[in-house]
Amino acid sequence: MKEGKTLRFGILGAANIARAFAKGAATVDGVDIVALASRDASKGRAFADEIGVARVHASYDALLDDPGVDAIYIPLPNTMHAEWAIRVAEAGKHILCEKPLASSTADAVAMFTAAKAAGVHLVEAYPYRAQPQTRKVRELLDAKAIGRLQLIHATFGFTFDKPGDIRLDPARGGGALLDAGSYATSFVRMAAGECPTRVMAAARWSDTGVETTAAGTMEFPDGLLAQIWCSFGTAYHRHALIAGDAGMIETTYLNHPPEGGAPTVYLRRGTTAATERETIETAGGSGFAAEIASFRDLVAHGWVGWTGATPQESVDIVATLEAFAQSLKTGGWVDVRRVPLA
Ligand SMILES: NC(=O)c1ccc[n+]([C@@H]2O[C@H](COP(=O)([O-])OP(=O)(O)OC[C@H]3O[C@@H](n4cnc5c(N)ncnc54)[C@H](OP(=O)(O)O)[C@@H]3O)[C@@H](O)[C@H]2O)c1
């Protein structure tokens, strides 16, 4: 793509995940990561050299003021997403924000309100949503391939115990629920096509005060039930099962297949144990590359280009996670305070 039509990205923070993001971006036409900001200039320079970025800013504000940047990728600690997404919007740049979008529903709504006021796009990064594997699941659901949905289960767990990491720090939005649990919750929200009305959850905790393993149940307005699991203390697993009254779908909703396995979707059209299980193979690759290409198309052509969570889905995911967190405190059912976006 010619200069002037390239979407010029900046990255806020020398975050670990930005390495994979930059690797994915390098394979996408019409996108260029042109700048990076770090609180520590020398760390920023070294990181920029490593991932192949030319310009380094020694403050986040300087990146927001950079006229050569059209869009900003935010991989900051979860508690910082809201403040910086709003500031980026006010600077007139589009935003691809890491998951979970925010740590409260009020913050999520404020972020979308700021983006709308500034006339920029704001979306949440879930690489699996851009994968052909997930798009096939959505196609089957849209076609009512398994009838009316009755039950959904989504889980994501792995072994993680890195002292000092943001995931183990309650002050920086740590915990399995906001980390792995946001994936499982987002999958359920996508498959259900609606927001749950109430939730209940239980958890096990780390010494630092974040939940390391959690399980949650969701009720939906039309009778659908769903459950999520998430953990920092299990062997790697990532799986989702959707059971309808006329069939079932299984998927691993992978971010970057073949990492994690082959991007297969299993489908049963029928209701008995004898129903044959169809195996549907899909293409894989970097979910960041697919997500970045979709973000580029969103900016160029509007919502038709975007495969990821819509703003309303993102608000609903945050509202659900917030209700789960509240249930961990009360031990009972908590209503999901869904806020419809204007
Ligand atoms: N989509 C995915 O597959 C995926 C995977 C992993 C993580 N994530 C998300 O990406 C985000 C970052 O995760 P990560 O593991 O890459 O984090 P990380 O390596 O800890 O990076 C976070 C960056 O934020 C900046 N920062 C600013 N204030 C900070 C503070 N008070 N404490 C710590 N860092 C601060 C730092 O950059 P400077 O020091 O350079 O300013 C730091 O490098 C999280 O929201 C996480 O949920 C998404």
XYZ file of C-alpha atoms and ligand atoms in Angstrom:
390
model
C 0.000 0.000 0.000
C 1.267 3.500 -0.845
C 2.550 5.934 1.764
C -0.392 7.935 3.054
C -2.689 4.924 2.903
C -0.713 2.917 5.417
C -2.215 2.731 8.902
C 0.578 4.004 11.129
C 0.552 2.379 14.566
C 2.167 3.480 17.813
C 2.543 1.225 20.848
C 2.060 2.453 24.428
C 4.599 0.653 26.617
C 7.338 -1.894 25.990
C 4.998 -4.722 26.918
C 5.908 -8.335 26.508
C 2.850 -9.025 24.346
C 3.871 -6.224 21.960
C 6.609 -8.551 20.650
C 4.069 -10.976 19.176
C 1.876 -8.061 18.096
C 4.759 -6.500 16.132
C 5.651 -9.848 14.561
C 2.072 -10.237 13.383
C 1.870 -6.644 12.123
C 5.008 -7.121 10.028
C 3.099 -9.612 7.837
C 0.070 -7.365 7.223
C -0.162 -5.105 4.152
C -1.104 -1.487 4.733
C 0.043 -1.394 8.348
C 3.267 -0.097 9.847
C 4.334 0.242 13.489
C 6.154 3.565 13.348
C 6.599 4.536 17.001
C 6.734 3.270 20.554
C 6.579 4.974 23.948
C 8.131 3.754 27.171
C 8.414 5.318 30.611
C 12.087 4.391 30.392
C 13.770 5.804 27.274
C 16.684 3.362 27.176
C 14.419 0.350 27.729
C 12.161 1.745 25.009
C 15.059 2.138 22.553
C 16.266 -1.418 23.142
C 12.738 -2.782 22.794
C 12.086 -0.745 19.636
C 15.307 -2.065 18.095
C 14.316 -5.610 18.981
C 10.868 -5.379 17.360
C 11.946 -3.136 14.469
C 10.329 0.210 15.364
C 12.090 3.426 14.303
C 10.790 6.142 16.601
C 10.850 6.055 20.408
C 9.112 8.510 22.723
C 10.204 8.905 26.324
C 6.663 9.587 27.503
C 3.212 8.278 26.653
C 1.964 11.837 26.076
C 4.648 12.399 23.424
C 3.362 9.384 21.479
C -0.179 10.757 21.662
C 1.134 14.056 20.244
C 3.016 12.350 17.394
C 1.344 13.574 14.162
C 2.790 10.625 12.266
C 0.682 8.110 14.217
C -2.914 7.208 13.222
C -3.715 4.451 15.717
C -2.429 3.231 19.054
C -2.154 -0.285 20.420
C -2.589 -0.319 24.226
C -0.932 -3.270 26.008
C -0.726 -1.565 29.404
C -1.727 -3.161 32.745
C -5.500 -3.695 32.845
C -6.173 -0.869 35.314
C -4.541 1.630 32.907
C -6.566 0.784 29.780
C -9.400 3.228 30.495
C -7.320 6.303 31.287
C -5.081 5.857 28.266
C -7.773 4.856 25.783
C -9.678 8.024 26.682
C -6.542 10.126 26.300
C -5.721 8.504 22.962
C -9.277 9.155 21.749
C -8.988 12.793 22.811
C -5.755 12.960 20.802
C -7.787 11.892 17.744
C -6.208 8.473 17.185
C -7.878 5.078 16.734
C -7.396 2.498 19.492
C -6.803 -1.229 19.568
C -6.879 -1.978 23.307
C -5.737 -5.199 24.942
C -8.216 -7.384 26.771
C -9.873 -7.029 29.164
C -11.029 -3.670 27.827
C -11.499 -2.210 31.307
C -11.766 -3.196 34.930
C -15.217 -1.651 35.415
C -18.340 -1.189 33.315
C -18.341 2.544 34.033
C -14.804 2.781 32.616
C -15.757 0.763 29.513
C -18.722 3.031 28.808
C -16.580 6.152 29.362
C -14.020 4.789 26.886
C -16.593 4.254 24.127
C -18.210 7.609 24.883
C -14.828 9.314 24.430
C -14.125 7.423 21.199
C -17.528 8.322 19.781
C -17.115 11.990 20.731
C -13.709 12.065 19.031
C -14.903 10.188 15.923
C -12.308 7.422 16.312
C -12.610 3.648 16.516
C -11.996 1.786 19.774
C -12.016 -2.017 19.886
C -10.789 -4.764 22.206
C -8.085 -7.235 21.154
C -9.159 -10.892 21.142
C -7.015 -12.551 18.448
C -9.146 -15.722 18.380
C -12.083 -13.682 17.094
C -10.234 -13.007 13.818
C -9.316 -16.672 13.285
C -11.089 -18.735 10.606
C -11.786 -21.320 13.342
C -13.934 -18.847 15.305
C -15.481 -17.381 12.197
C -16.617 -20.898 11.241
C -18.235 -21.315 14.675
C -20.060 -18.024 14.217
C -21.180 -19.040 10.720
C -22.624 -22.321 12.099
C -24.404 -20.491 14.917
C -25.801 -17.869 12.534
C -27.123 -20.695 10.338
C -28.771 -22.304 13.428
C -26.806 -25.486 12.702
C -27.338 -26.810 16.237
C -30.797 -25.372 16.880
C -31.649 -23.342 19.957
C -28.721 -22.982 22.358
C -29.172 -24.545 25.799
C -25.690 -24.738 27.362
C -22.267 -23.178 26.712
C -19.037 -24.007 28.486
C -15.741 -22.178 27.865
C -12.459 -22.689 29.680
C -8.903 -21.382 29.446
C -6.150 -22.352 31.851
C -2.384 -22.603 32.043
C 0.402 -22.664 34.605
C 1.562 -19.198 35.583
C 3.463 -18.041 38.653
C 5.898 -15.238 37.818
C 6.594 -13.093 40.899
C 6.122 -9.383 40.216
C 4.019 -9.912 37.081
C 1.018 -7.628 36.581
C -1.238 -10.745 36.518
C -0.529 -11.415 40.194
C -0.988 -7.796 41.321
C -4.505 -6.749 42.393
C -3.543 -3.065 42.037
C -2.836 -3.567 38.333
C -5.950 -5.585 37.492
C -4.410 -9.005 38.074
C -6.178 -12.321 38.551
C -7.246 -15.244 36.423
C -10.727 -13.809 35.939
C -9.651 -10.658 34.079
C -6.841 -12.510 32.307
C -7.830 -15.995 31.081
C -11.422 -15.518 32.278
C -11.977 -12.586 29.941
C -11.336 -14.970 27.046
C -13.832 -17.550 28.268
C -16.407 -14.857 29.083
C -15.940 -13.230 25.692
C -16.454 -16.574 23.977
C -19.718 -17.169 25.837
C -20.911 -13.616 25.040
C -20.115 -14.165 21.357
C -21.814 -17.573 21.125
C -24.859 -16.564 23.179
C -25.384 -13.377 21.188
C -26.636 -11.677 24.351
C -25.573 -10.586 27.812
C -26.260 -12.782 30.857
C -28.741 -11.474 33.417
C -27.030 -12.851 36.523
C -23.897 -14.779 37.488
C -22.320 -16.657 40.385
C -18.656 -17.599 40.849
C -16.197 -19.321 43.184
C -12.406 -19.036 43.267
C -9.102 -20.060 44.814
C -6.673 -17.251 45.697
C -2.962 -16.423 45.567
C -0.945 -15.027 48.478
C -0.932 -11.719 46.612
C -4.740 -11.536 46.717
C -5.764 -12.380 43.157
C -7.891 -15.327 42.119
C -5.724 -18.054 40.547
C -8.548 -20.387 39.581
C -12.199 -19.506 39.151
C -15.415 -21.108 37.953
C -18.539 -19.159 37.145
C -22.131 -19.785 36.080
C -24.266 -17.462 33.963
C -28.013 -17.276 33.367
C -29.446 -15.673 30.234
C -32.881 -14.104 29.664
C -34.176 -16.891 27.409
C -33.159 -19.840 29.619
C -29.688 -20.413 28.214
C -27.110 -21.397 30.859
C -23.318 -21.086 30.562
C -20.236 -21.774 32.610
C -16.660 -20.557 32.453
C -13.472 -21.802 34.051
C -10.163 -19.952 34.135
C -6.884 -20.710 35.860
C -3.223 -19.896 36.377
C -2.748 -23.306 38.010
C -3.664 -25.973 35.481
C -2.028 -27.655 32.533
C -2.650 -25.667 29.365
C -6.148 -26.191 28.084
C -8.496 -24.096 26.021
C -11.827 -25.446 24.970
C -15.454 -24.493 24.386
C -18.584 -26.556 23.951
C -21.928 -25.227 22.736
C -24.926 -27.536 23.120
C -28.148 -26.793 21.263
C -31.420 -28.694 21.070
C -30.477 -30.004 17.602
C -26.700 -30.545 17.842
C -23.432 -29.430 19.372
C -20.205 -27.617 18.483
C -16.763 -28.005 20.056
C -13.872 -25.602 19.475
C -10.535 -24.659 20.983
C -11.052 -20.993 19.989
C -7.306 -20.637 19.525
C -5.456 -17.306 19.278
C -2.550 -18.393 17.109
C -2.958 -21.930 15.767
C -1.149 -24.273 15.347
C 0.065 -23.034 18.779
C -2.289 -24.903 21.109
C -3.313 -27.446 18.474
C -4.961 -27.668 15.083
C -7.735 -25.114 14.435
C -10.462 -27.726 14.167
C -14.185 -27.308 14.755
C -16.265 -30.372 15.653
C -19.951 -30.423 14.804
C -22.770 -32.848 15.488
C -26.017 -32.218 13.639
C -28.434 -34.458 15.540
C -29.383 -35.355 19.063
C -28.361 -38.948 19.753
C -25.102 -40.590 20.817
C -25.060 -42.197 17.385
C -24.932 -38.822 15.634
C -21.759 -38.636 13.601
C -19.220 -35.973 14.649
C -18.109 -33.904 11.653
C -14.532 -32.601 11.694
C -14.089 -29.192 10.078
C -10.476 -28.117 9.515
C -9.802 -24.397 9.230
C -6.741 -22.281 8.445
C -4.485 -20.942 11.220
C -1.650 -18.450 11.657
C -0.957 -15.425 13.824
C -4.154 -14.140 15.394
C -2.462 -10.780 15.777
C -1.915 -10.585 12.009
C -5.572 -11.455 11.373
C -6.770 -9.030 14.054
C -4.546 -6.188 12.790
C -5.749 -6.723 9.208
C -9.328 -6.558 10.478
C -8.564 -3.391 12.472
C -7.018 -1.827 9.342
C -10.231 -2.645 7.454
C -12.343 -1.218 10.287
C -10.499 2.089 10.057
C -10.639 2.112 6.246
C -14.175 0.810 5.646
C -16.089 0.837 8.933
C -17.667 -1.980 10.943
C -18.089 -4.310 7.983
C -14.342 -4.932 8.202
C -14.214 -5.850 11.900
C -14.388 -9.496 12.998
C -13.876 -8.898 16.715
C -16.043 -7.931 19.657
C -18.416 -5.036 19.013
C -18.401 -2.142 21.497
C -21.606 -3.470 23.084
C -20.114 -6.957 23.410
C -17.024 -5.468 25.082
C -19.169 -3.517 27.557
C -21.216 -6.662 28.280
C -18.026 -8.720 28.826
C -16.718 -6.168 31.337
C -20.129 -6.012 33.069
C -20.143 -9.821 33.341
C -16.586 -9.935 34.716
C -17.490 -7.223 37.207
C -20.511 -9.243 38.364
C -18.336 -12.372 38.693
C -15.875 -10.419 40.857
C -18.739 -9.162 43.019
C -20.053 -12.721 43.400
C -16.630 -13.840 44.625
C -17.097 -11.375 47.479
C -20.749 -12.104 48.298
C -20.819 -15.824 47.508
C -24.209 -15.507 45.798
C -25.924 -14.593 42.554
C -25.181 -11.089 41.258
C -27.224 -9.281 38.594
C -25.185 -8.173 35.582
C -25.526 -4.414 35.307
C -25.643 -4.209 31.546
C -25.356 -0.717 30.079
C -26.728 -0.309 26.527
C -24.412 1.929 24.519
C -26.051 4.942 22.913
N -4.335 -10.688 23.494
C -3.450 -11.499 24.050
O -3.211 -12.594 23.563
C -2.722 -11.050 25.273
C -1.674 -11.808 25.751
C -0.953 -11.332 26.849
C -1.334 -10.148 27.457
N -2.397 -9.446 27.008
C -2.813 -8.184 27.652
O -1.828 -7.217 27.335
C -1.624 -6.339 28.437
C -0.136 -6.354 28.798
O 0.282 -7.647 29.152
P 1.851 -8.016 29.194
O 2.006 -9.360 29.756
O 2.447 -7.762 27.852
O 2.367 -6.934 30.270
P 3.834 -6.385 30.580
O 4.870 -7.140 29.836
O 3.926 -6.299 32.055
O 3.796 -4.927 29.934
C 3.021 -3.882 30.426
C 3.722 -2.572 30.063
O 2.957 -1.500 30.588
C 3.815 -0.429 30.913
N 3.460 0.060 32.253
C 3.062 1.330 32.528
N 2.808 1.469 33.824
C 3.062 0.281 34.416
C 2.999 -0.176 35.746
N 2.588 0.588 36.765
N 3.343 -1.443 35.989
C 3.720 -2.266 34.991
N 3.795 -1.888 33.692
C 3.474 -0.608 33.406
C 5.247 -0.937 30.867
O 5.871 -0.360 29.734
P 7.042 0.761 29.867
O 7.786 0.455 31.131
O 7.841 0.527 28.653
O 6.372 2.078 29.892
C 5.099 -2.436 30.669
O 6.100 -2.957 29.842
C -2.574 -6.802 29.535
O -3.761 -6.049 29.448
C -2.861 -8.245 29.173
O -4.143 -8.710 29.611
C -3.087 -9.894 25.928
